[in-house]
Coordinates of C-alpha atoms and ligand atoms in Angstrom, one line a residue:
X455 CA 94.2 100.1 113.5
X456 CA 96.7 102.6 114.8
X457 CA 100.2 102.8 114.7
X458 CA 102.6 103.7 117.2
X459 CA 106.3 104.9 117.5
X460 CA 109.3 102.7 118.9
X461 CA 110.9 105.2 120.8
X462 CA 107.6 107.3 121.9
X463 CA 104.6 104.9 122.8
X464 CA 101.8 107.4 123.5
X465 CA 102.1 108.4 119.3
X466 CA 98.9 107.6 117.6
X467 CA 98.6 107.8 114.1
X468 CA 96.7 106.1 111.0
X469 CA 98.2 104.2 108.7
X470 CA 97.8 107.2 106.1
X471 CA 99.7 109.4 108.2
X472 CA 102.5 106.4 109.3
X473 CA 102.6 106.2 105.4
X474 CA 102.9 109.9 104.7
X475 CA 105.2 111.0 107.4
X476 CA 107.8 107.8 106.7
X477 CA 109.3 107.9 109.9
X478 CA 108.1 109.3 113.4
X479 CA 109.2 112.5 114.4
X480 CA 111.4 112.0 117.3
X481 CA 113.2 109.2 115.4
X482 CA 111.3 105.9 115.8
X483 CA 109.7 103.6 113.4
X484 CA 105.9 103.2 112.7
X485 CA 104.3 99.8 113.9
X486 CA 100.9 98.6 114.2
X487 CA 99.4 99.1 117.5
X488 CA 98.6 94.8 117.3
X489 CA 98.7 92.2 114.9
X490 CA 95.5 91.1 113.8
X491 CA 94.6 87.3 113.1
X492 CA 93.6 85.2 110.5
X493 CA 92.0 82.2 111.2
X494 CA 92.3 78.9 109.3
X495 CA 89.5 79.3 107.1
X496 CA 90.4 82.7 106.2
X497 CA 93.9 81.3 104.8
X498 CA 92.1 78.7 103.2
X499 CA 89.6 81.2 101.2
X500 CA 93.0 83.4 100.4
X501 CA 94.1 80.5 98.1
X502 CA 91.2 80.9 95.7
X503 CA 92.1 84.3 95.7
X504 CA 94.4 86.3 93.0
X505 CA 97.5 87.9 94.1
X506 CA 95.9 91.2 94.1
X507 CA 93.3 90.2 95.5
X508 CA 95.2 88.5 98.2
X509 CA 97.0 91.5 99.0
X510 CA 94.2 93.6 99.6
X511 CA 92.6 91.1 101.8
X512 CA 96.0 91.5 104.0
X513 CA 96.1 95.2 103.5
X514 CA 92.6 95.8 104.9
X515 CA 93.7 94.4 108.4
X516 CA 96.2 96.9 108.9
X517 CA 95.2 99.4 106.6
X518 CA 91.2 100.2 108.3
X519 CA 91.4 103.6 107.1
X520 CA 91.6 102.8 103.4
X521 CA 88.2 102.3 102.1
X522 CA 88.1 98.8 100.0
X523 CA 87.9 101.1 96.7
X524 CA 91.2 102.4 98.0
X525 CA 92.7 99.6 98.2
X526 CA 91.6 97.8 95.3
X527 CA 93.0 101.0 93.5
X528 CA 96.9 100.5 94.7
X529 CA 96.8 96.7 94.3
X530 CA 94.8 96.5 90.6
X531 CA 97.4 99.1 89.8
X532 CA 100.6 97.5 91.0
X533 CA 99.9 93.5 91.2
X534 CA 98.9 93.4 87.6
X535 CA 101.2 91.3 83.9
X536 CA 101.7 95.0 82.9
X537 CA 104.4 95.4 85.9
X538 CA 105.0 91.1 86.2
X539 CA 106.0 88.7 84.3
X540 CA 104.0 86.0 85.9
X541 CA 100.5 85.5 85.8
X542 CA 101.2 84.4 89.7
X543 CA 103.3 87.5 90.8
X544 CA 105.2 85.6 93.5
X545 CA 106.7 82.5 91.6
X546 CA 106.9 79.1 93.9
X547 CA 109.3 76.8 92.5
X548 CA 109.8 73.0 94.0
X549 CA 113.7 73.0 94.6
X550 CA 113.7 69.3 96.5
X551 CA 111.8 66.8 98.7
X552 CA 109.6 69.5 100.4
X553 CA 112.0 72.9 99.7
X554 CA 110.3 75.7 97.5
X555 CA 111.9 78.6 96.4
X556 CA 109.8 81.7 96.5
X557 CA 110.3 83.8 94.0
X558 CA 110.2 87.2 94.0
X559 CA 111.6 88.8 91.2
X560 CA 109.9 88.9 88.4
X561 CA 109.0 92.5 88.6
X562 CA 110.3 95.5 86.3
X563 CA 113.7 95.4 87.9
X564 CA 114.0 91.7 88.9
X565 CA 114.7 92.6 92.5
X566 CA 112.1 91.6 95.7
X567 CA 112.1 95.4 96.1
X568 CA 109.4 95.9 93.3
X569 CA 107.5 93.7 95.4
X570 CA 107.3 96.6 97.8
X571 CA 107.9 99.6 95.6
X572 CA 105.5 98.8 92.6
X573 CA 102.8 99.5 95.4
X574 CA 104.2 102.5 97.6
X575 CA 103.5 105.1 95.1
X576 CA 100.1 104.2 95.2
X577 CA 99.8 104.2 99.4
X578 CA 101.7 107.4 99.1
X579 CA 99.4 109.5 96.8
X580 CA 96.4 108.0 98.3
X581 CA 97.2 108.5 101.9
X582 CA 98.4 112.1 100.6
X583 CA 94.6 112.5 99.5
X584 CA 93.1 111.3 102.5
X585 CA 94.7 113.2 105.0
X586 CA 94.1 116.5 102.5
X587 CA 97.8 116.6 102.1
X588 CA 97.5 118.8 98.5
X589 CA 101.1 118.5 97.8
X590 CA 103.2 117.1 94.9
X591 CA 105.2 114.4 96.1
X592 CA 108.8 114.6 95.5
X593 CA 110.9 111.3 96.3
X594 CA 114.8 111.6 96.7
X595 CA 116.6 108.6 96.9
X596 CA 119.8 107.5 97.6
X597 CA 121.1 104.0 96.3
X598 CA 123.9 101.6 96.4
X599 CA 122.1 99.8 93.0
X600 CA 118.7 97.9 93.9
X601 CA 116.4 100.1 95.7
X602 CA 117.5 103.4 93.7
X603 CA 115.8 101.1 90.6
X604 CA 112.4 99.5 91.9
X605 CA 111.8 103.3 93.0
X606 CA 111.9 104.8 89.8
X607 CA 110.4 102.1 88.2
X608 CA 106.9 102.4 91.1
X609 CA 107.0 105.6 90.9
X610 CA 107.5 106.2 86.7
X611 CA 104.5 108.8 85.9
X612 CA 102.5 108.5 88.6
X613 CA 100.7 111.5 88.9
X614 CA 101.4 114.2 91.8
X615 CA 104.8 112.3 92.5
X616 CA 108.5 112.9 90.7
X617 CA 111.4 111.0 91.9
X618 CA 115.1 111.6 91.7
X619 CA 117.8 108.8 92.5
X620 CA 121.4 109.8 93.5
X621 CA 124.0 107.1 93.0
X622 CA 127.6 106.8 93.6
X623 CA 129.4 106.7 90.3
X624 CA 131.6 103.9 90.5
X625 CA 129.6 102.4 93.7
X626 CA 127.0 100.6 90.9
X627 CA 127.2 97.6 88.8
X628 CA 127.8 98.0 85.1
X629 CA 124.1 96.9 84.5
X630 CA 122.8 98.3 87.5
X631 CA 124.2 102.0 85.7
X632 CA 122.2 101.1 82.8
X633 CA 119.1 100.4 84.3
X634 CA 119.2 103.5 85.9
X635 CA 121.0 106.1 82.8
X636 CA 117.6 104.6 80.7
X637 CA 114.8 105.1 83.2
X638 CA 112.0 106.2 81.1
X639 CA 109.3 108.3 82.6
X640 CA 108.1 111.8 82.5
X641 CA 108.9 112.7 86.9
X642 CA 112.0 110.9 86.7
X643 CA 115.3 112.1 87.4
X644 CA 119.2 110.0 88.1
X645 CA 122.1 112.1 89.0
X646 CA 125.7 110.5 89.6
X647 CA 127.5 111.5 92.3
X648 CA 131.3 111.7 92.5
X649 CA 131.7 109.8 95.8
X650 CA 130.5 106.9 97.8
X651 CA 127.4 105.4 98.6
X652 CA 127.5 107.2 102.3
X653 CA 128.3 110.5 100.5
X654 CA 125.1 110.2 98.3
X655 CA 123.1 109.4 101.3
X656 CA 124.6 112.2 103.6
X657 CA 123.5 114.4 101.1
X658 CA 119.9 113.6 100.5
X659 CA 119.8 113.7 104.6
X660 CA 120.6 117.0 104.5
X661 CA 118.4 118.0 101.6
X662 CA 115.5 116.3 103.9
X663 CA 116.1 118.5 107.1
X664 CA 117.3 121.7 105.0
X665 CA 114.8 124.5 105.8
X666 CA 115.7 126.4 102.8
X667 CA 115.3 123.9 100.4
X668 CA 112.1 122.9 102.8
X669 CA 110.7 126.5 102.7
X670 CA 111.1 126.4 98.9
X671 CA 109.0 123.1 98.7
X672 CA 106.1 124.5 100.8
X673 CA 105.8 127.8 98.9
X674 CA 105.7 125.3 95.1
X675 CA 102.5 122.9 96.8
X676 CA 105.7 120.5 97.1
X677 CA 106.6 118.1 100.1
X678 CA 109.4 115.0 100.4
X679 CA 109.0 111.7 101.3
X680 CA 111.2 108.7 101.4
X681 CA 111.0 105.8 99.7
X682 CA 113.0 103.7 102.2
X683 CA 113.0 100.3 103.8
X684 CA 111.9 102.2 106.7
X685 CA 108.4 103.3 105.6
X686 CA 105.7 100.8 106.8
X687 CA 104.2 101.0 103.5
X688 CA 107.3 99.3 101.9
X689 CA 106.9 96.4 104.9
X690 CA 103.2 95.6 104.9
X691 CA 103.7 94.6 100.8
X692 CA 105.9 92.3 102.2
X693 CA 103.8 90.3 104.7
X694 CA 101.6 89.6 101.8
X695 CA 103.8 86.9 99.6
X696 CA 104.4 84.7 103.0
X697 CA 100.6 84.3 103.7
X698 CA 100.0 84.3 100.1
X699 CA 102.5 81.3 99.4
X700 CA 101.2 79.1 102.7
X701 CA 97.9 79.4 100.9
X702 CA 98.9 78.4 98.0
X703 CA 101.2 75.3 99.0
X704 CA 97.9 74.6 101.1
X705 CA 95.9 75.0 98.0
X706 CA 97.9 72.4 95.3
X707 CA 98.6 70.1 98.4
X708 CA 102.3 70.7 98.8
X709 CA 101.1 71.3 102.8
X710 CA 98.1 70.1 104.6
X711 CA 96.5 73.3 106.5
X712 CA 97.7 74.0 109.8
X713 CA 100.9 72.5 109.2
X714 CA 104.4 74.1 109.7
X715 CA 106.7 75.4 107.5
X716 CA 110.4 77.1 108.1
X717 CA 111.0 80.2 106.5
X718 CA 114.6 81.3 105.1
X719 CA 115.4 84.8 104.4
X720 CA 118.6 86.3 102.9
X721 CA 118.9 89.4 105.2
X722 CA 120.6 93.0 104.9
X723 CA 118.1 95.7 106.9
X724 CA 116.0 93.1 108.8
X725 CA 112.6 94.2 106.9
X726 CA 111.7 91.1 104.7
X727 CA 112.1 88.7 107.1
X728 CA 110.7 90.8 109.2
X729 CA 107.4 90.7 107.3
X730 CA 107.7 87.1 107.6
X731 CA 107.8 87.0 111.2
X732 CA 104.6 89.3 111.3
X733 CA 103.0 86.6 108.8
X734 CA 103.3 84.3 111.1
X735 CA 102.2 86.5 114.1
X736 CA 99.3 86.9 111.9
X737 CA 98.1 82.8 112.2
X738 CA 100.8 81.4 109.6
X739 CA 102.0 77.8 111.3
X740 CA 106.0 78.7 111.0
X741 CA 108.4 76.5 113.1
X742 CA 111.3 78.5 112.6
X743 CA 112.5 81.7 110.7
X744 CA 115.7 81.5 109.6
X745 CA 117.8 84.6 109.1
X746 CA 121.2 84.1 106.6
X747 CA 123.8 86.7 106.1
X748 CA 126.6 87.1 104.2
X749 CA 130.1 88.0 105.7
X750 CA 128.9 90.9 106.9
X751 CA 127.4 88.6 109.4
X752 CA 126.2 91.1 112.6
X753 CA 122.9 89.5 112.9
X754 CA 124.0 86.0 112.9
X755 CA 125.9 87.2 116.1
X756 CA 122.9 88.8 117.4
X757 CA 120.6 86.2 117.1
X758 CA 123.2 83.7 118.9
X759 CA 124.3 86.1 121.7
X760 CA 121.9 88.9 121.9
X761 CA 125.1 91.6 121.4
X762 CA 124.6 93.5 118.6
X763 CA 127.9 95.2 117.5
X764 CA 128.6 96.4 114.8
X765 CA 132.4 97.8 115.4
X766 CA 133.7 95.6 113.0
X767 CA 135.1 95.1 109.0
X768 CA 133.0 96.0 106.6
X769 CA 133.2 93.5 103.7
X770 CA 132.1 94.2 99.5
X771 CA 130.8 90.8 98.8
X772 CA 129.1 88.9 96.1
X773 CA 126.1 89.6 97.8
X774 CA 126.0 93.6 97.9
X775 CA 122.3 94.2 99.0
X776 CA 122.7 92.0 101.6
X777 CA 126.2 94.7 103.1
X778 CA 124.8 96.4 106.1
X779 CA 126.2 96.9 109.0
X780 CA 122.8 98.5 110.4
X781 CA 119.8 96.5 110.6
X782 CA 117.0 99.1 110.8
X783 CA 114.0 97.2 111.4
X784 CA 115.7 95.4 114.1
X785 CA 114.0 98.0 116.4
X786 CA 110.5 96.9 115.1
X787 CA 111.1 93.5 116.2
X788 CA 112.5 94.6 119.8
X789 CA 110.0 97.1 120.4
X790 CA 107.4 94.4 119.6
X791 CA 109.5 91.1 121.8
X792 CA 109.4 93.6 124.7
X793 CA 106.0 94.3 125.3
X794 CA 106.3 97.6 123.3
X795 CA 109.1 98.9 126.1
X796 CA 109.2 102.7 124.2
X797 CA 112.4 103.6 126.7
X798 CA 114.1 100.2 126.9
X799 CA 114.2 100.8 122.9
X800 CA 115.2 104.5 123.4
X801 CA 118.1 103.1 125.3
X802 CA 119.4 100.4 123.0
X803 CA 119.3 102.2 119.8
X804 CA 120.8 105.5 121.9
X805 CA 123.7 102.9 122.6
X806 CA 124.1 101.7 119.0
X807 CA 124.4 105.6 117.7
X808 CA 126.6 106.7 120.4
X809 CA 129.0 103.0 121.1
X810 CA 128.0 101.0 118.0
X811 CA 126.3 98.2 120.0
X812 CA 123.9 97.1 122.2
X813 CA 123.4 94.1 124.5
X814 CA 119.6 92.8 124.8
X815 CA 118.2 91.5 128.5
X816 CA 118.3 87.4 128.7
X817 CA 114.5 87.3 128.6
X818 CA 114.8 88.6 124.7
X819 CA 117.5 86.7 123.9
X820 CA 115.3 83.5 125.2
X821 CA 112.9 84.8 122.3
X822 CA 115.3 85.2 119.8
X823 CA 116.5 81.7 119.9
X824 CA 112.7 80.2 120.5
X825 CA 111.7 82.1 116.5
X826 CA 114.7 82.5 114.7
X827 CA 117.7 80.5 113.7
X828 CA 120.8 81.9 111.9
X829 CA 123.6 81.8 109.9
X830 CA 126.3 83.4 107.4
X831 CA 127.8 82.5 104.4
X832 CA 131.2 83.8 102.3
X833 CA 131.7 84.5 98.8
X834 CA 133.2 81.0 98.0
X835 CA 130.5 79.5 99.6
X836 CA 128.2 81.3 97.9
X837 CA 129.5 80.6 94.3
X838 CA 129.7 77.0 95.1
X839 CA 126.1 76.7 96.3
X840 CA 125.1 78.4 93.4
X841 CA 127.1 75.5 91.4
X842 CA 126.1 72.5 93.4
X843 CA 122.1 73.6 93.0
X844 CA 123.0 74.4 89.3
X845 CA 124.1 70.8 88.7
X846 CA 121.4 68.9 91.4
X847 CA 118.4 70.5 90.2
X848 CA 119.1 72.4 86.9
X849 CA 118.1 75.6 89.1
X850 CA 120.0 78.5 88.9
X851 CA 120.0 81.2 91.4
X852 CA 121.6 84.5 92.3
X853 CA 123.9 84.9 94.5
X854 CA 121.5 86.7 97.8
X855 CA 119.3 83.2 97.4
X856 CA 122.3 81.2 97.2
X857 CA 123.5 83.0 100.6
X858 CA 119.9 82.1 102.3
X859 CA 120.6 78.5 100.1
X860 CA 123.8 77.5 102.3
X861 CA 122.5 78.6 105.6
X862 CA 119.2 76.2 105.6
X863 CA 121.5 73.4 104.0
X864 CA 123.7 73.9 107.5
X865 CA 120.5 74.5 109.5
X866 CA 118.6 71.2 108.3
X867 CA 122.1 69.1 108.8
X868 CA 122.9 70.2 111.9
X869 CA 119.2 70.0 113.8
X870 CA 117.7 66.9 111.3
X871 CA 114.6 69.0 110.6
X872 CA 112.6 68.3 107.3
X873 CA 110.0 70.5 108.1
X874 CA 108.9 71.7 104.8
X875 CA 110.8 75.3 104.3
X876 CA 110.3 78.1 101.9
X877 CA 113.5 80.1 100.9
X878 CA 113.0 84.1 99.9
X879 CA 114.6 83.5 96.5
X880 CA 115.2 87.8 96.3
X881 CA 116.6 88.3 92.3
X882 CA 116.8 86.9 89.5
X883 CA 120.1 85.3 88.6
X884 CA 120.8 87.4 85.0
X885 CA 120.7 90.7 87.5
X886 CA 124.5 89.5 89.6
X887 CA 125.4 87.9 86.3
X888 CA 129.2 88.1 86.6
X889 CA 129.1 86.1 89.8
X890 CA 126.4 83.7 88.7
X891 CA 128.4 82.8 85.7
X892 CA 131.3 82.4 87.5
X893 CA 130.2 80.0 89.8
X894 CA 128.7 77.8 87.0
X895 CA 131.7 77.9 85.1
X896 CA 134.3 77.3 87.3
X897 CA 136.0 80.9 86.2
X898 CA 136.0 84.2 85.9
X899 CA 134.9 85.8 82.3
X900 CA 135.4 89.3 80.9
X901 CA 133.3 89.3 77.9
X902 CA 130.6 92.2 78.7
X903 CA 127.4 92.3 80.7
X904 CA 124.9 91.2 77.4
X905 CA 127.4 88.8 76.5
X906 CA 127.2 87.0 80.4
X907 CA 123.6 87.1 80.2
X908 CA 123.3 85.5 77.1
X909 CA 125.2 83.1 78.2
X910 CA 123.4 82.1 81.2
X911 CA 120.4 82.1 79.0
X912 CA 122.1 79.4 77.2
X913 CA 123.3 77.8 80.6
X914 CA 119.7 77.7 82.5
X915 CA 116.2 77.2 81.5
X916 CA 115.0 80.7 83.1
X917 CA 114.1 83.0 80.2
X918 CA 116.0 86.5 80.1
X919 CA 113.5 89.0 82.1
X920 CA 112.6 91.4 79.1
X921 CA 113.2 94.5 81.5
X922 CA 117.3 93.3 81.3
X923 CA 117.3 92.2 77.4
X924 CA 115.8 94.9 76.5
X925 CA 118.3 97.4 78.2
X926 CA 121.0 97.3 75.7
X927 CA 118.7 99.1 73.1
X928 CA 117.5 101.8 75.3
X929 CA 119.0 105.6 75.1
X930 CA 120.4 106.5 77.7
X931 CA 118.8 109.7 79.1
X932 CA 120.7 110.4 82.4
X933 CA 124.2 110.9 82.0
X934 CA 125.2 113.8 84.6
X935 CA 128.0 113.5 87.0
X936 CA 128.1 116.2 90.1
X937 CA 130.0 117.0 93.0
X938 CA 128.7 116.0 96.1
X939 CA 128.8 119.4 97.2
X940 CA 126.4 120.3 94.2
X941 CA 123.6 117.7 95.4
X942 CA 121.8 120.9 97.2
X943 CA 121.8 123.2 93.7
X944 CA 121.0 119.8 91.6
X945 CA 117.7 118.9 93.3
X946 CA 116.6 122.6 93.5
X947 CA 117.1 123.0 89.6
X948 CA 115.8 120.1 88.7
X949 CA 112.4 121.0 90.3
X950 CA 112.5 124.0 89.2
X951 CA 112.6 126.2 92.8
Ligands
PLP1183 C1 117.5 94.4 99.6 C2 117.9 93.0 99.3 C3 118.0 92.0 100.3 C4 117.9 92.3 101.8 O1 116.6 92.5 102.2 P1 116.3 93.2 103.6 O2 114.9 93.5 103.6 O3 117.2 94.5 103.6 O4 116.8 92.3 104.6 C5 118.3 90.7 99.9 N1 118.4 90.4 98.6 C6 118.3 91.3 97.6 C7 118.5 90.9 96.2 C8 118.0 92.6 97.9 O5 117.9 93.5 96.9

């Protein structure tokens, strides 16, 4: 299996060097040259599988340059109780008549990112190693809360890797701050920035493409790589809980084989139900994916009018990870849906930098409506979801799931289909607490972070993830604040160049 670029074609590289390289050099995204098949009995026989196992079954269709020791190495390592809290890794919980709820945080951070990031250290140093890349591996990241997290947590003491994570200082949530200001590890490193979330990330952009600090790197046996939704080693993780969860609804008879199932994603970049859509490309029945959004509702309009614009308010919502105006992996979709059309990709996403938006031909937009359905949801909405499933079902959810919640409620009332649906349930309630409680109680509180999650411990039969209750007795170990005009000097000290 090879991979190509969506804006160049005629590129033709492994998936070590995809992996590696994190983005293709003239600006396009890393996709698999096809998508290879499972058949029937194959799902079947993935059902008797463990997750890890699973996962490496998955990995070695698109990952043929990894020897099966390889792989077995990055999924014993990452899919294993030391990093979960389930036995399981990806939780499927019964909702109602047919409805599960996938879920998929009950990693170290409680976030469907760890999902991803608990592996990519390991495809990183190995595909490093294969491609006799003999270089320390230095991940900077810039985060609005979630991702800045799962990546220190993956990539915590893995050897020939460090990692430092750039955040805005008053851009985080109060627990999200302490997740971060107690990362343990010996290659860690969290910096605040004094500025935005765009600030933080201009900076490590221009850290990436600086050829002093690059020339520095070099001469130290040092390269950077990213640690962004972008890198096809964070999507192919992904693929693996959708094929994993058919076989296992298959396997204790919530679905007879070969039957359909919907699948309901709450959406920010487009990459996780993306992976979904490449899951069922792969020989998963799937009658229809359904993509929810929160206010900030730009694909909703794409996928109903095939204008993607994003001139427009941007909204803070209850839903943060889910406020993106940009939806990178869009391109991945497109470049596939057109036959793998390297200039008719070139074009559209030229238009998006240059006007903001882009209209797609009628052909695609006949595709778009024949795979996906979607919909958007606002912050009242959202809390009262997260009530009404808290008093239905005694299930309590945060608010991204309650986003993807609302949608399939709309989507199964409006077109009468009880096809049996999974919904992406992406955190765990106790990580939005303030919001969560909120919604249960009727009203805002102002008693602390601990405080809320205690009390939604008292509230809801889902036990405190230890990562969270364990927080409030850490040290805190990062506590620097910079300039963004410092970010340059920062990363250079801190590696010692
Ligand atoms: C990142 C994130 C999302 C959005 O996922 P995409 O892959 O960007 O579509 C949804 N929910 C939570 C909790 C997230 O952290």
């Amino acid at each position: 299996m090879f991979y190509n670029s969506t804006r160049n074609s005629s590129v033709k590289v492994s998936s070590a060097e995809a992996i590696t390289q994190g983005i293709s050099a003239e600006g396009g995204l890393f996709v698999p040259e096809s998508i290879p098949e499972l058949t029937p009995d194959e799902i079947k026989a993935i059902g008797d599988m463990k997750y890890a196992d699973r996962a490496a079954y998955i990995f070695s269709k698109f990952l043929t340059d990894f020897t099966d020791a390889e792989i077995h190495y990055c999924t014993d390592n990452a899919y294993s109780t030391k990093n979960f809290e389930t036995e399981s890794i990806a939780e499927i919980a019964h909702l109602f008549d047919g409805t599960y709820m996938l879920e998929l945080w009950h990693g170290p951070t409680c976030a469907f990112k760890d999902m991803a990031l608990q592996i990519l250290p390991y495809f990183l140093t190995t595909s490093a190693k294969k491609i006799n890349l003999d270089k320390k591996i230095v991940i900077l990241v810039a985060t609005s809360g979630d991702t800045g997290k799962a990546a220190l947590e993956g990539f915590k003491d893995v050897e020939g890797t460090s990692i430092l994570v750039f955040y805005p200082e008053d851009g985080v949530s109060p627990m999200q701050k302490r997740q971060m200001k107690t990362q343990e590890g010996g290659n860690v490193g969290v910096c605040a920035i004094k500025g935005n979330f765009d600030d933080c990330q201009n900076g490590v952009k221009a850290i990436f493409t600086d050829d002093e600090v690059k020339s520095a790197l070099d001469a130290n046996g040092m390269m950077f790589s990213s640690a962004n939704s972008i890198n096809w080693g964070r999507l192919v993780p992904q693929i693996v809980y959708y094929v994993s969860t058919y076989a296992e609804l298959v396997k204790n008879g919530g679905i007879e084989l070969g039957e359909k199932i919907n699948i309901v994603v709450p959406t920010g970049n487009f990459g996780n139900i993306l992976a979904a859509y490449y899951a069922k490309h792969m020989g998963i029945p799937v009658n229809k994916l359904i993509c929810a959004s929160n206010i900030n509702n730009v694909l909703t309009d794409f996928i109903n009018t095939g204008v993607y614009d994003r001139n427009r308010k941007f909204y803070a919502t209850v839903s943060p990870s889910m406020d993106i105006l940009i939806s990178s992996n869009l391109e991945r979709l497109l470049y596939i849906m057109t036959g793998r059309n390297d200039e008719q990709i070139k074009e559209w996403f030229g238009q998006l930098s240059s006007e903001g938006r882009y209209e797609v031909s009628d052909d695609i937009k006949a595709k778009l409506k024949e795979e996906f359905c979607a919909g958007f949801c606002d912050d009242e909405q959202t809390k009262s979801v997260i009530r009404e499933i808290y008093e239905k079902y005694s299930y309590t959810c945060d608010t991204h799931t309650a986003v993807a919640v609302k949608v399939y409620n709309e989507y199964r009332a409006s077109t009468g289909d009880t096809t049996k649906t999974v919904i992406a349930s992406t955190a765990s309630p106790y990580k939005f607490s303030s919001a969560v409680l909120e919604a249960i109680e009727g009203s805002a509180s102002d008693i602390d972070e601990y405080a809320k999650v205690d009390r939604i411990a008292g509230l809801s039969d889902i036990p405190v993830p230890s990562a969270l209750a364990d927080l409030k007795n850490k040290p805190e170990r990062f506590g620097d604040v910079i300039e963004k005009s410092e970010q340059k000097n920062y990363v250079l000290n801190t590696l010692g160049l």
